[in-house]
Structures are given as C-alpha cells and as structure tokens.
PDB file of C-alpha atoms in Angstrom:
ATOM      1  CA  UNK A 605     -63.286  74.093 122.429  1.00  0.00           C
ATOM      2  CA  UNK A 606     -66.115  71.623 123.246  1.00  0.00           C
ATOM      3  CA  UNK A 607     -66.003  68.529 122.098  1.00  0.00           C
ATOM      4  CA  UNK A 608     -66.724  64.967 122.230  1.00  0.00           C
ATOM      5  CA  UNK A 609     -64.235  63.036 123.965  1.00  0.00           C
ATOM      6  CA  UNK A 610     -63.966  58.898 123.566  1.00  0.00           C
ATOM      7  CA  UNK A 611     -61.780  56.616 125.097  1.00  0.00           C
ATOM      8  CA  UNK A 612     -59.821  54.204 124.072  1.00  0.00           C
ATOM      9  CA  UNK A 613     -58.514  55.217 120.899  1.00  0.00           C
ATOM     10  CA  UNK A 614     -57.422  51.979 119.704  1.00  0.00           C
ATOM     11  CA  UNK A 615     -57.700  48.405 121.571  1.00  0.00           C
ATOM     12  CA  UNK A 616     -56.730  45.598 120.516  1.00  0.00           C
ATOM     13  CA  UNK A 617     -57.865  42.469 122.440  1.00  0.00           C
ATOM     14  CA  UNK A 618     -58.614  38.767 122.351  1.00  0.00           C
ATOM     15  CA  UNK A 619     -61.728  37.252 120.885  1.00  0.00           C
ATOM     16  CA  UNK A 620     -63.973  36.124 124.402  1.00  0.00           C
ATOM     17  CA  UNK A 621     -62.515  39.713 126.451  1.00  0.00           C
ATOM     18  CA  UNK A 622     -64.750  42.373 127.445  1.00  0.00           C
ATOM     19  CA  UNK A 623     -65.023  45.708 125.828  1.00  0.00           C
ATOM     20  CA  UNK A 624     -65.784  48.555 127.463  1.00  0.00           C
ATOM     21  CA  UNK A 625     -65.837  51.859 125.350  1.00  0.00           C
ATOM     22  CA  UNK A 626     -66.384  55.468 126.872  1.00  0.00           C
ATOM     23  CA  UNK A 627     -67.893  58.289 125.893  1.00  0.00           C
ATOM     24  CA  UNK A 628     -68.277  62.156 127.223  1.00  0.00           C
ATOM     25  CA  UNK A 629     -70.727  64.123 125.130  1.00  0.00           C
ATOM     26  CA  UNK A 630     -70.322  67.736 124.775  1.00  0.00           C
ATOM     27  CA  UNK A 631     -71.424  69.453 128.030  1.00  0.00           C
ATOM     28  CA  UNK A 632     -75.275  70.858 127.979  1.00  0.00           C
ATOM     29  CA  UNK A 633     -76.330  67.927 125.304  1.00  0.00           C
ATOM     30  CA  UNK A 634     -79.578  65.488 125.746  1.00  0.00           C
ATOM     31  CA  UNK A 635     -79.082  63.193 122.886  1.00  0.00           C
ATOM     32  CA  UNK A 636     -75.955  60.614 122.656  1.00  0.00           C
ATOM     33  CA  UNK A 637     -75.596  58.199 119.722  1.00  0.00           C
ATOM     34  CA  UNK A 638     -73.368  55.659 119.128  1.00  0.00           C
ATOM     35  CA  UNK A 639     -72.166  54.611 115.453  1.00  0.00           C
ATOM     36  CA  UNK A 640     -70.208  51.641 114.201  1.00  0.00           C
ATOM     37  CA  UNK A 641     -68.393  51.866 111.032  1.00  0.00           C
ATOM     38  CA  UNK A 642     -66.969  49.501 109.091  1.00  0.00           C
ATOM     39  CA  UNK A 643     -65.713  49.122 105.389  1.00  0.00           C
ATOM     40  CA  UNK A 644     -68.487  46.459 104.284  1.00  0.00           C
ATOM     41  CA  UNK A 645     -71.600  48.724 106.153  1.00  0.00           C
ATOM     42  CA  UNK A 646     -70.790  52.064 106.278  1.00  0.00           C
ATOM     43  CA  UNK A 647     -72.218  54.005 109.137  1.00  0.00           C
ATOM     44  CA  UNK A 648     -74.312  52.055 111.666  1.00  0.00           C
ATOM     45  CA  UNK A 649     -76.539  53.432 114.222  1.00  0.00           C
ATOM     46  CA  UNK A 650     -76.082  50.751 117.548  1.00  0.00           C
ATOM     47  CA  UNK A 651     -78.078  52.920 120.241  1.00  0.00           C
ATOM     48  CA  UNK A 652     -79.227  56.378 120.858  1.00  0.00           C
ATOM     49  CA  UNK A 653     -80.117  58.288 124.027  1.00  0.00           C
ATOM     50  CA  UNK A 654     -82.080  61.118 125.124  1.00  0.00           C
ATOM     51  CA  UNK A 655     -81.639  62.774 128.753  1.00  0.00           C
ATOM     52  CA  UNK A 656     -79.961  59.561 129.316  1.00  0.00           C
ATOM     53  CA  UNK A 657     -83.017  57.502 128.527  1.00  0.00           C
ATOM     54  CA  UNK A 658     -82.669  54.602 125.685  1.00  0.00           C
ATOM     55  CA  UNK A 659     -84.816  55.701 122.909  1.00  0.00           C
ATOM     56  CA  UNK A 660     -83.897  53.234 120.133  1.00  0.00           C
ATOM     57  CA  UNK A 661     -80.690  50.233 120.023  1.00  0.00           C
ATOM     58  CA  UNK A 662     -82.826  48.208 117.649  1.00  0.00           C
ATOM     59  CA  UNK A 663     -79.715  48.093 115.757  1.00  0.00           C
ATOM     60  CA  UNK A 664     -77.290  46.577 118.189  1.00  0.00           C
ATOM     61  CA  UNK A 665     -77.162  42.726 118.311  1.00  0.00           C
ATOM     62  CA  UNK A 666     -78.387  42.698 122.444  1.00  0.00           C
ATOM     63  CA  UNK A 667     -76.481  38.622 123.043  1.00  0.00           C
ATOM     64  CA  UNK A 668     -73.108  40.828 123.590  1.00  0.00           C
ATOM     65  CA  UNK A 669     -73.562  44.996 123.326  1.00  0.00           C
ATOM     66  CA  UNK A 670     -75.042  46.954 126.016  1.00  0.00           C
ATOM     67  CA  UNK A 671     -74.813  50.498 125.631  1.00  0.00           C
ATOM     68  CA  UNK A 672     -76.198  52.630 129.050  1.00  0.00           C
ATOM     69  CA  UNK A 673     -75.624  56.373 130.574  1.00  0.00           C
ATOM     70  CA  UNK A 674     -75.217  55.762 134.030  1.00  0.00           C
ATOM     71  CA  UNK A 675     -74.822  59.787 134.105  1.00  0.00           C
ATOM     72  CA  UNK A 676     -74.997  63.049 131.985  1.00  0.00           C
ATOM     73  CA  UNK A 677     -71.564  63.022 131.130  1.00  0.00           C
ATOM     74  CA  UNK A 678     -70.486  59.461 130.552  1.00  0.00           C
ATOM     75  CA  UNK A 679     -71.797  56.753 128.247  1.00  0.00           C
ATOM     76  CA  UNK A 680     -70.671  53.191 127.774  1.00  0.00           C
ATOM     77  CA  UNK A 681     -70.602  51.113 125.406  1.00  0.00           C
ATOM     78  CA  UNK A 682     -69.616  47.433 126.124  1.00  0.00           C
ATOM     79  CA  UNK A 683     -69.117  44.260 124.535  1.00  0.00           C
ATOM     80  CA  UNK A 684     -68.949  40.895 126.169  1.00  0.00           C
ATOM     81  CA  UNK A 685     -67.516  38.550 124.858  1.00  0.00           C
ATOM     82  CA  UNK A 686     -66.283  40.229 122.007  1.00  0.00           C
ATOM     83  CA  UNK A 687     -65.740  38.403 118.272  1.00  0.00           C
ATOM     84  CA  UNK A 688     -63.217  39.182 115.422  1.00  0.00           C
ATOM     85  CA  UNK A 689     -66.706  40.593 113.749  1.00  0.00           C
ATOM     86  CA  UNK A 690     -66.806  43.404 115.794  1.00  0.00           C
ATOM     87  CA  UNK A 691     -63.162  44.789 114.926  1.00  0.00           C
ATOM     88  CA  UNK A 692     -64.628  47.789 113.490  1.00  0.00           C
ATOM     89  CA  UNK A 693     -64.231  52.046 114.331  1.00  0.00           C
ATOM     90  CA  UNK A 694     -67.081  52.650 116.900  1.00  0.00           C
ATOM     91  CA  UNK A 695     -67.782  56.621 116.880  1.00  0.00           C
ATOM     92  CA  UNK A 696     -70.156  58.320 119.995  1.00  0.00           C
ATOM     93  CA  UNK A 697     -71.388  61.687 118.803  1.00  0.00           C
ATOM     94  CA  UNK A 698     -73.753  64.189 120.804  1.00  0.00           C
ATOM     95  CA  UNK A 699     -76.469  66.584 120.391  1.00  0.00           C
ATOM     96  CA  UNK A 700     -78.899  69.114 121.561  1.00  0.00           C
ATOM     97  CA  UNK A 701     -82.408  67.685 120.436  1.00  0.00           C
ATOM     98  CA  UNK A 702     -84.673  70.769 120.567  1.00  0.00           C
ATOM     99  CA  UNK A 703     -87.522  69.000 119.958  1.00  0.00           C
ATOM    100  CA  UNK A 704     -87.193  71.300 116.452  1.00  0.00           C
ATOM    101  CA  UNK A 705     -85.451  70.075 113.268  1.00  0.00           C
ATOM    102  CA  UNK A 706     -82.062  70.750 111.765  1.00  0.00           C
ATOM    103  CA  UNK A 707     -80.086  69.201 114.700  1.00  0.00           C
ATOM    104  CA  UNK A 708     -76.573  69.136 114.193  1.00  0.00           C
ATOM    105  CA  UNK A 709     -74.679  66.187 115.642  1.00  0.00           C
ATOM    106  CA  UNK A 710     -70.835  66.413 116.808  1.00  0.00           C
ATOM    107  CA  UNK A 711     -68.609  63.487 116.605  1.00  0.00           C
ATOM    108  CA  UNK A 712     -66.029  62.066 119.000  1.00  0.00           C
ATOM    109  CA  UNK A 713     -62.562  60.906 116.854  1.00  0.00           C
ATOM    110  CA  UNK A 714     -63.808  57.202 117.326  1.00  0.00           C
ATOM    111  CA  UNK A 715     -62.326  54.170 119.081  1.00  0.00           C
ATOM    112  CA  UNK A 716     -60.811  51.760 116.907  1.00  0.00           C
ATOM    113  CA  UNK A 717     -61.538  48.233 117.641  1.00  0.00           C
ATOM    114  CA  UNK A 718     -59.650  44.926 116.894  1.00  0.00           C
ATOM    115  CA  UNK A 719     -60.711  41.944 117.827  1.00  0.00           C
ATOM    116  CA  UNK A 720     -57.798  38.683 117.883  1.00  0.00           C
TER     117      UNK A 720
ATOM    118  CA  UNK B 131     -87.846  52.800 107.734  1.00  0.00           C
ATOM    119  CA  UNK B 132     -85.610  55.600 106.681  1.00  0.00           C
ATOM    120  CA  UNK B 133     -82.840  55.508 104.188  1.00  0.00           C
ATOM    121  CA  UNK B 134     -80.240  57.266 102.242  1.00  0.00           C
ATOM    122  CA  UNK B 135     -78.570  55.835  99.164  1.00  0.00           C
ATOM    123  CA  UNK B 136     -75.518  58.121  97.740  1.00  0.00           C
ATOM    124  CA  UNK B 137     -73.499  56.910  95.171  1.00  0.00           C
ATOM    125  CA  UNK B 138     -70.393  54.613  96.142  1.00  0.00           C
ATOM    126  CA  UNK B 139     -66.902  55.591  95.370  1.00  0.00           C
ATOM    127  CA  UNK B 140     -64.196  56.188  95.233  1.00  0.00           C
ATOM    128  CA  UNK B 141     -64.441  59.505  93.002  1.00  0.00           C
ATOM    129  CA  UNK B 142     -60.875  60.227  91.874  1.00  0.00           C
ATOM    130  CA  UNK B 143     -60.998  64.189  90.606  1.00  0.00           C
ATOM    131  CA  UNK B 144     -58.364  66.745  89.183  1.00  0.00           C
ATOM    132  CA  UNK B 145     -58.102  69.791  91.251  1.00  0.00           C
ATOM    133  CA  UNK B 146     -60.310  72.322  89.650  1.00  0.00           C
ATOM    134  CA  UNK B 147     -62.647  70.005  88.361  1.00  0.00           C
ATOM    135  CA  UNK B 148     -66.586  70.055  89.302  1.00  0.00           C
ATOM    136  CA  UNK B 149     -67.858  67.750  91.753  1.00  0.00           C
ATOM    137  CA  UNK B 150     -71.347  66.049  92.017  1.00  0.00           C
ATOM    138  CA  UNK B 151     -72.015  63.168  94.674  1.00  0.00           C
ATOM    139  CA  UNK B 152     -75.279  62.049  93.825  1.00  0.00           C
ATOM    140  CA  UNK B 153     -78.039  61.667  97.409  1.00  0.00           C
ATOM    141  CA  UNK B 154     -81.455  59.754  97.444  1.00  0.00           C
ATOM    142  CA  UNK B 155     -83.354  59.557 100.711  1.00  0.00           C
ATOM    143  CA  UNK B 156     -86.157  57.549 101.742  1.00  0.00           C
ATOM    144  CA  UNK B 157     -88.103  58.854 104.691  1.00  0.00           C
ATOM    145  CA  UNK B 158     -91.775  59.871 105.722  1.00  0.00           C
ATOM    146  CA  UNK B 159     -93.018  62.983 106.562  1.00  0.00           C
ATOM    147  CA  UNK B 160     -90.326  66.051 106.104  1.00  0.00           C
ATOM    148  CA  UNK B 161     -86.777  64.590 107.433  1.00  0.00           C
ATOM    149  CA  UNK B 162     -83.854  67.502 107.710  1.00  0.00           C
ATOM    150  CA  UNK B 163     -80.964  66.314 105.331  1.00  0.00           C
ATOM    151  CA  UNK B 164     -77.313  67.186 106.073  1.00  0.00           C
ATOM    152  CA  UNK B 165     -74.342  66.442 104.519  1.00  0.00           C
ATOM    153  CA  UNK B 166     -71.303  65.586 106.810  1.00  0.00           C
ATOM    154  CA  UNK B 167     -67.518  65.299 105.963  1.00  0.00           C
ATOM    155  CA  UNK B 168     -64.928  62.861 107.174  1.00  0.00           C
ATOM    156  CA  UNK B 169     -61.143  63.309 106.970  1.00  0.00           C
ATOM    157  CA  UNK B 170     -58.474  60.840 107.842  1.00  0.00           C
ATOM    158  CA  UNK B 171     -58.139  59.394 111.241  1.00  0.00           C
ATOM    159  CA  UNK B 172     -61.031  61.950 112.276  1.00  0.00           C
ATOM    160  CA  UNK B 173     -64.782  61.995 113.213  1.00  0.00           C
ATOM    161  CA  UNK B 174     -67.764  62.989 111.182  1.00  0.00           C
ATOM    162  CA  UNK B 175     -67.718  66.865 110.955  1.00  0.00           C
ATOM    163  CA  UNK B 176     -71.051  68.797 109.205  1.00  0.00           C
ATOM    164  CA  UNK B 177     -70.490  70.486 106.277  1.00  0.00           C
ATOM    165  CA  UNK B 178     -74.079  71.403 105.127  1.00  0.00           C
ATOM    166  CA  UNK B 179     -77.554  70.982 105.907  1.00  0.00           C
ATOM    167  CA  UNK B 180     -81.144  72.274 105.080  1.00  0.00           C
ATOM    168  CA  UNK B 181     -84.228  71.624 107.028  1.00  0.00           C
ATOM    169  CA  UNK B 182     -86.843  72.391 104.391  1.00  0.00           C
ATOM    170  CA  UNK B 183     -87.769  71.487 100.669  1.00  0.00           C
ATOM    171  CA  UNK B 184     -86.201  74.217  98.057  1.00  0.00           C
ATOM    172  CA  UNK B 185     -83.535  74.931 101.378  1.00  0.00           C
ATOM    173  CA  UNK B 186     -79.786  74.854  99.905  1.00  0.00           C
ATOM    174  CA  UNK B 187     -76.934  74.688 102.177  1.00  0.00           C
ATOM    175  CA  UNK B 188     -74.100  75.939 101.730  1.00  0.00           C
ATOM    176  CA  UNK B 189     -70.286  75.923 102.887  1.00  0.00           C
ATOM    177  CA  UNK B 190     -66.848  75.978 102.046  1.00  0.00           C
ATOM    178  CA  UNK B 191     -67.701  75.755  97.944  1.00  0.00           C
ATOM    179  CA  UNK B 192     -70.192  72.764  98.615  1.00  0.00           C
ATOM    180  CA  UNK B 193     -73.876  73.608  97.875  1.00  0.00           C
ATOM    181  CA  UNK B 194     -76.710  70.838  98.388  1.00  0.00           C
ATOM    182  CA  UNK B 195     -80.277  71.772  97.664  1.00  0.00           C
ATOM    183  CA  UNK B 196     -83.183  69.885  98.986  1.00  0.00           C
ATOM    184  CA  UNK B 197     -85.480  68.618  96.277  1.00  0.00           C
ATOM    185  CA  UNK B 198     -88.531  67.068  97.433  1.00  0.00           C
ATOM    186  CA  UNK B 199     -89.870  66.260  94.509  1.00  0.00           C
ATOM    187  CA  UNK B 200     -87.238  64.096  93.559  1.00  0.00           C
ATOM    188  CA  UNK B 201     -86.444  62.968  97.308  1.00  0.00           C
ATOM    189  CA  UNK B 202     -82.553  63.971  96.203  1.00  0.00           C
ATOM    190  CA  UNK B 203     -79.792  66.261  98.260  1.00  0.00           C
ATOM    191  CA  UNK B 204     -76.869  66.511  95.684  1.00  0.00           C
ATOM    192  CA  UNK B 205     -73.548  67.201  96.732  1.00  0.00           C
ATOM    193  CA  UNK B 206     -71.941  70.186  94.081  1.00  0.00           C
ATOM    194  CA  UNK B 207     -68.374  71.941  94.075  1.00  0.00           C
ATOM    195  CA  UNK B 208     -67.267  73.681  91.701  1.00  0.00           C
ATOM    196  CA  UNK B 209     -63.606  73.585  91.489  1.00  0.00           C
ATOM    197  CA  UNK B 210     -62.195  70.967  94.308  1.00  0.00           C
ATOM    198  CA  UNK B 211     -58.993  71.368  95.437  1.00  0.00           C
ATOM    199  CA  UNK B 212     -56.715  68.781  96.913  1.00  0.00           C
ATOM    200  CA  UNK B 213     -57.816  69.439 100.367  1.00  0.00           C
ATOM    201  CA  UNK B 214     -61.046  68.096  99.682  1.00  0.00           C
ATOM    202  CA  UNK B 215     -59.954  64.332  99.610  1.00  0.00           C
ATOM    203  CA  UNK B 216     -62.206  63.209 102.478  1.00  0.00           C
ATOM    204  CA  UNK B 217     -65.093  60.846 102.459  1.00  0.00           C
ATOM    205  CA  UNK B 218     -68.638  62.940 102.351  1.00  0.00           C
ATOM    206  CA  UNK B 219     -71.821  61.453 103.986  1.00  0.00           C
ATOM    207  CA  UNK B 220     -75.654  61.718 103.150  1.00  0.00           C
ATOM    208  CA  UNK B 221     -77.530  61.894 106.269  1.00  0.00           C
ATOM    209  CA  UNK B 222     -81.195  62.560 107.146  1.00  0.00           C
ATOM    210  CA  UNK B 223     -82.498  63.426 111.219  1.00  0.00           C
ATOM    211  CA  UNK B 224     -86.410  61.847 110.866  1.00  0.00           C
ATOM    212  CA  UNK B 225     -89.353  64.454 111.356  1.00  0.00           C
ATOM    213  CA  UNK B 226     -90.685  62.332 114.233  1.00  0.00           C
ATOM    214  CA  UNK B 227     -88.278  64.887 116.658  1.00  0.00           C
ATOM    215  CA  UNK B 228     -85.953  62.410 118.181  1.00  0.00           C
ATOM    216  CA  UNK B 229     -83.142  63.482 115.863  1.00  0.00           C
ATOM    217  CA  UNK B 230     -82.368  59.859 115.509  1.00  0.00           C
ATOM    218  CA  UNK B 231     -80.226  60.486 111.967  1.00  0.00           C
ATOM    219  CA  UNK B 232     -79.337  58.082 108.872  1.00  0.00           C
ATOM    220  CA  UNK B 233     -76.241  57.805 107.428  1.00  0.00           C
ATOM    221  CA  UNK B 234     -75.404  56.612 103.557  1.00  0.00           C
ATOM    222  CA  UNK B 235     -72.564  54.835 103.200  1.00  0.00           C
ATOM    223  CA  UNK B 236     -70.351  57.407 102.781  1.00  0.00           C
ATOM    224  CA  UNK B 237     -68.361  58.288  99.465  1.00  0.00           C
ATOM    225  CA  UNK B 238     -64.490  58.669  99.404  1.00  0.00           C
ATOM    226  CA  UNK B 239     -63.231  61.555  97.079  1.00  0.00           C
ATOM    227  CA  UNK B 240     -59.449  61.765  96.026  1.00  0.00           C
ATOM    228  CA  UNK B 241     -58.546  65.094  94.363  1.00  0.00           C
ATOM    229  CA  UNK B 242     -55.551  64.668  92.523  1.00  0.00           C
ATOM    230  CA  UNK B 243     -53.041  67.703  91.969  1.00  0.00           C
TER     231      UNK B 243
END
C-alpha cells in the first residue's frame, strides 16, 4: 500500500534545539506539501514543492524553518532554534500535479511536535 | 488570496440524524473543491471532491455539490452513524495548476449512540 511515510512521530525537545522532520512522498509524485496544524489555526500550508523545486513557503516564518528536497524521495523540514510556539502536529502530504485539476493529495500520519 | 470558511464546531449528532457542515470558498477563476476527513491520531484522508460547478461528489453517504453561484460546497449525510466522529475539512486546489490547496479550519463531528 503506498503511502506517505514521516518521521518522527512525536519529539519532544528543548526550546533553542534543532528540528529536523522527514518526509517520503508516495513513490512517482511531483508535488510535496507540508502542513502545520494546530488547535488555534487549523490547517497551515508552510511550503510546497514541485519536482523538488520550491514553488511557494510564503507561509513559513523563514528566521527558523527551512523546508528543502535534497532528492525525489526525501523532504525536510527543519527548525532551528525551535520555540514553545511551534509545538504543533506538522503533516507532509504528496501528490501527482497533472498540470489538470481535481488533484488528490495523500497525507503522511503527521509528526507531533513539543517544544519545552 | 484564496480561502475557505466552514462552519466551526464541534457538531455533537445522534446516530441517524442528518448532517450539514456548511463550506464557503473564496478563490478566482474555477478552483477544484474537495472535502477531506480526519480521524483520531491519523492524517487527512479525501472523502469527496468535484472539479466543476453543478459537480457533486459523492462517498460513503456524504454528498457535496459545487455551487458556483453561491461560491458554497456543503457537506450532507443523511443518517450518520457513530463511526463518523472525525473532523471534516473544506479544501480548494487553485485553478492556476500548481495544486497548491486551502484548507478551512476543519470541523469536529461527535455522533452520539
């Protein structure tokens, strides 16, 4: 069954550590997202990427995230140095952009953050 | 930019009761709008979608129909059960084909036995 794999599941670390999240996308995808969700938000969209390339992380605060694809089959998403703000459940999802409409985007299980 | 408002919960049901979860969007040109389901512990899982105005989608009991007139995309059930209890989100891909997609804010539904 294909699926999007994330890792950690849960971390808990001290306010000033790095975060480094992982993601695999679903084998054959071009388009990677990453979501933050918290209570107080909802759903966030932090950075998106198509055949690797960044196409919009207008909504991730750039002092302390970074998000990059160094390949096809791993994404990162890192924070450094991390705040009790960002304790939150940080979901990657994949796609296949066809350039059409209608895409349907699958979800990872999430990596749940908490920051000390 | 885009947007989708749905209506915030929590919506505590009996089983067998009808279910609406009101969906606004805010977009230009003609965005695809989907509706996605999220159970405990778990990712974001579609349950629905419909690329064009009049489209419904359809799945599991849930219907959605896209109305373009009133920019709306309606959740409906008509008889929830129990297993239902999951939080349901509005979500539109933009028309500009980078699939970037907008979530609302997600509404929790309890179904109560």
């Amino acid at each position: 069954d294909a699926r999007v794999t994330q890792t950690p599941r849960h971390k808990v670390t001290e306010m000033g550590q790095e975060v480094t999240m992982r993601c695999q996308p679903i084998l054959g995808h071009n388009t990677v997202f990453w979501y933050r969700q918290t209570m107080m938000q909802g759903l966030e969209l932090l950075a998106y990427f198509r055949n690797r390339a960044p196409l919009d992380d207008s909504g991730m605060p750039k002092d302390r995230f970074s998000a990059e694809m160094p390949d096809a089959t791993l994404a990162t998403l890192k924070i450094q140095p991390s705040e009790p703000r960002d304790s939150a459940v940080y979901f990657c999802a994949s796609g296949l952009g066809t350039g059409g409409s209608g895409n349907t985007i699958y979800f990872g299980e999430g990596s749940w953050l908490t920051v000390v | 930019g885009d947007s989708v408002t749905q209506m915030e919960g929590p919506v505590t049901l009996s089983e067998e009761a009808f279910l609406t979860i009101n969906c606004t969007y805010t977009a230009t040109g003609y965005p695809s709008l989907f509706w996605y389901v999220q159970y405990p512990g778990e990712g974001l899982q579609l349950l629905l979608k419909a690329t064009k105005a009049d489209d419904k989608g359809s799945n599991k009991g849930f219907e959605a129909t896209y109305r373009k007139e009133t920019t709306s995309f309606h959740l409906e059930k008509g008889s929830v059960q129990v297993s239902d209890s999951a939080v349901y989100f509005c979500a539109l891909e933009d028309s500009g084909g980078y699939q970037k997609v907008t979530f609302g804010i997600g509404t929790k539904l309890q179904v109560i036995p």
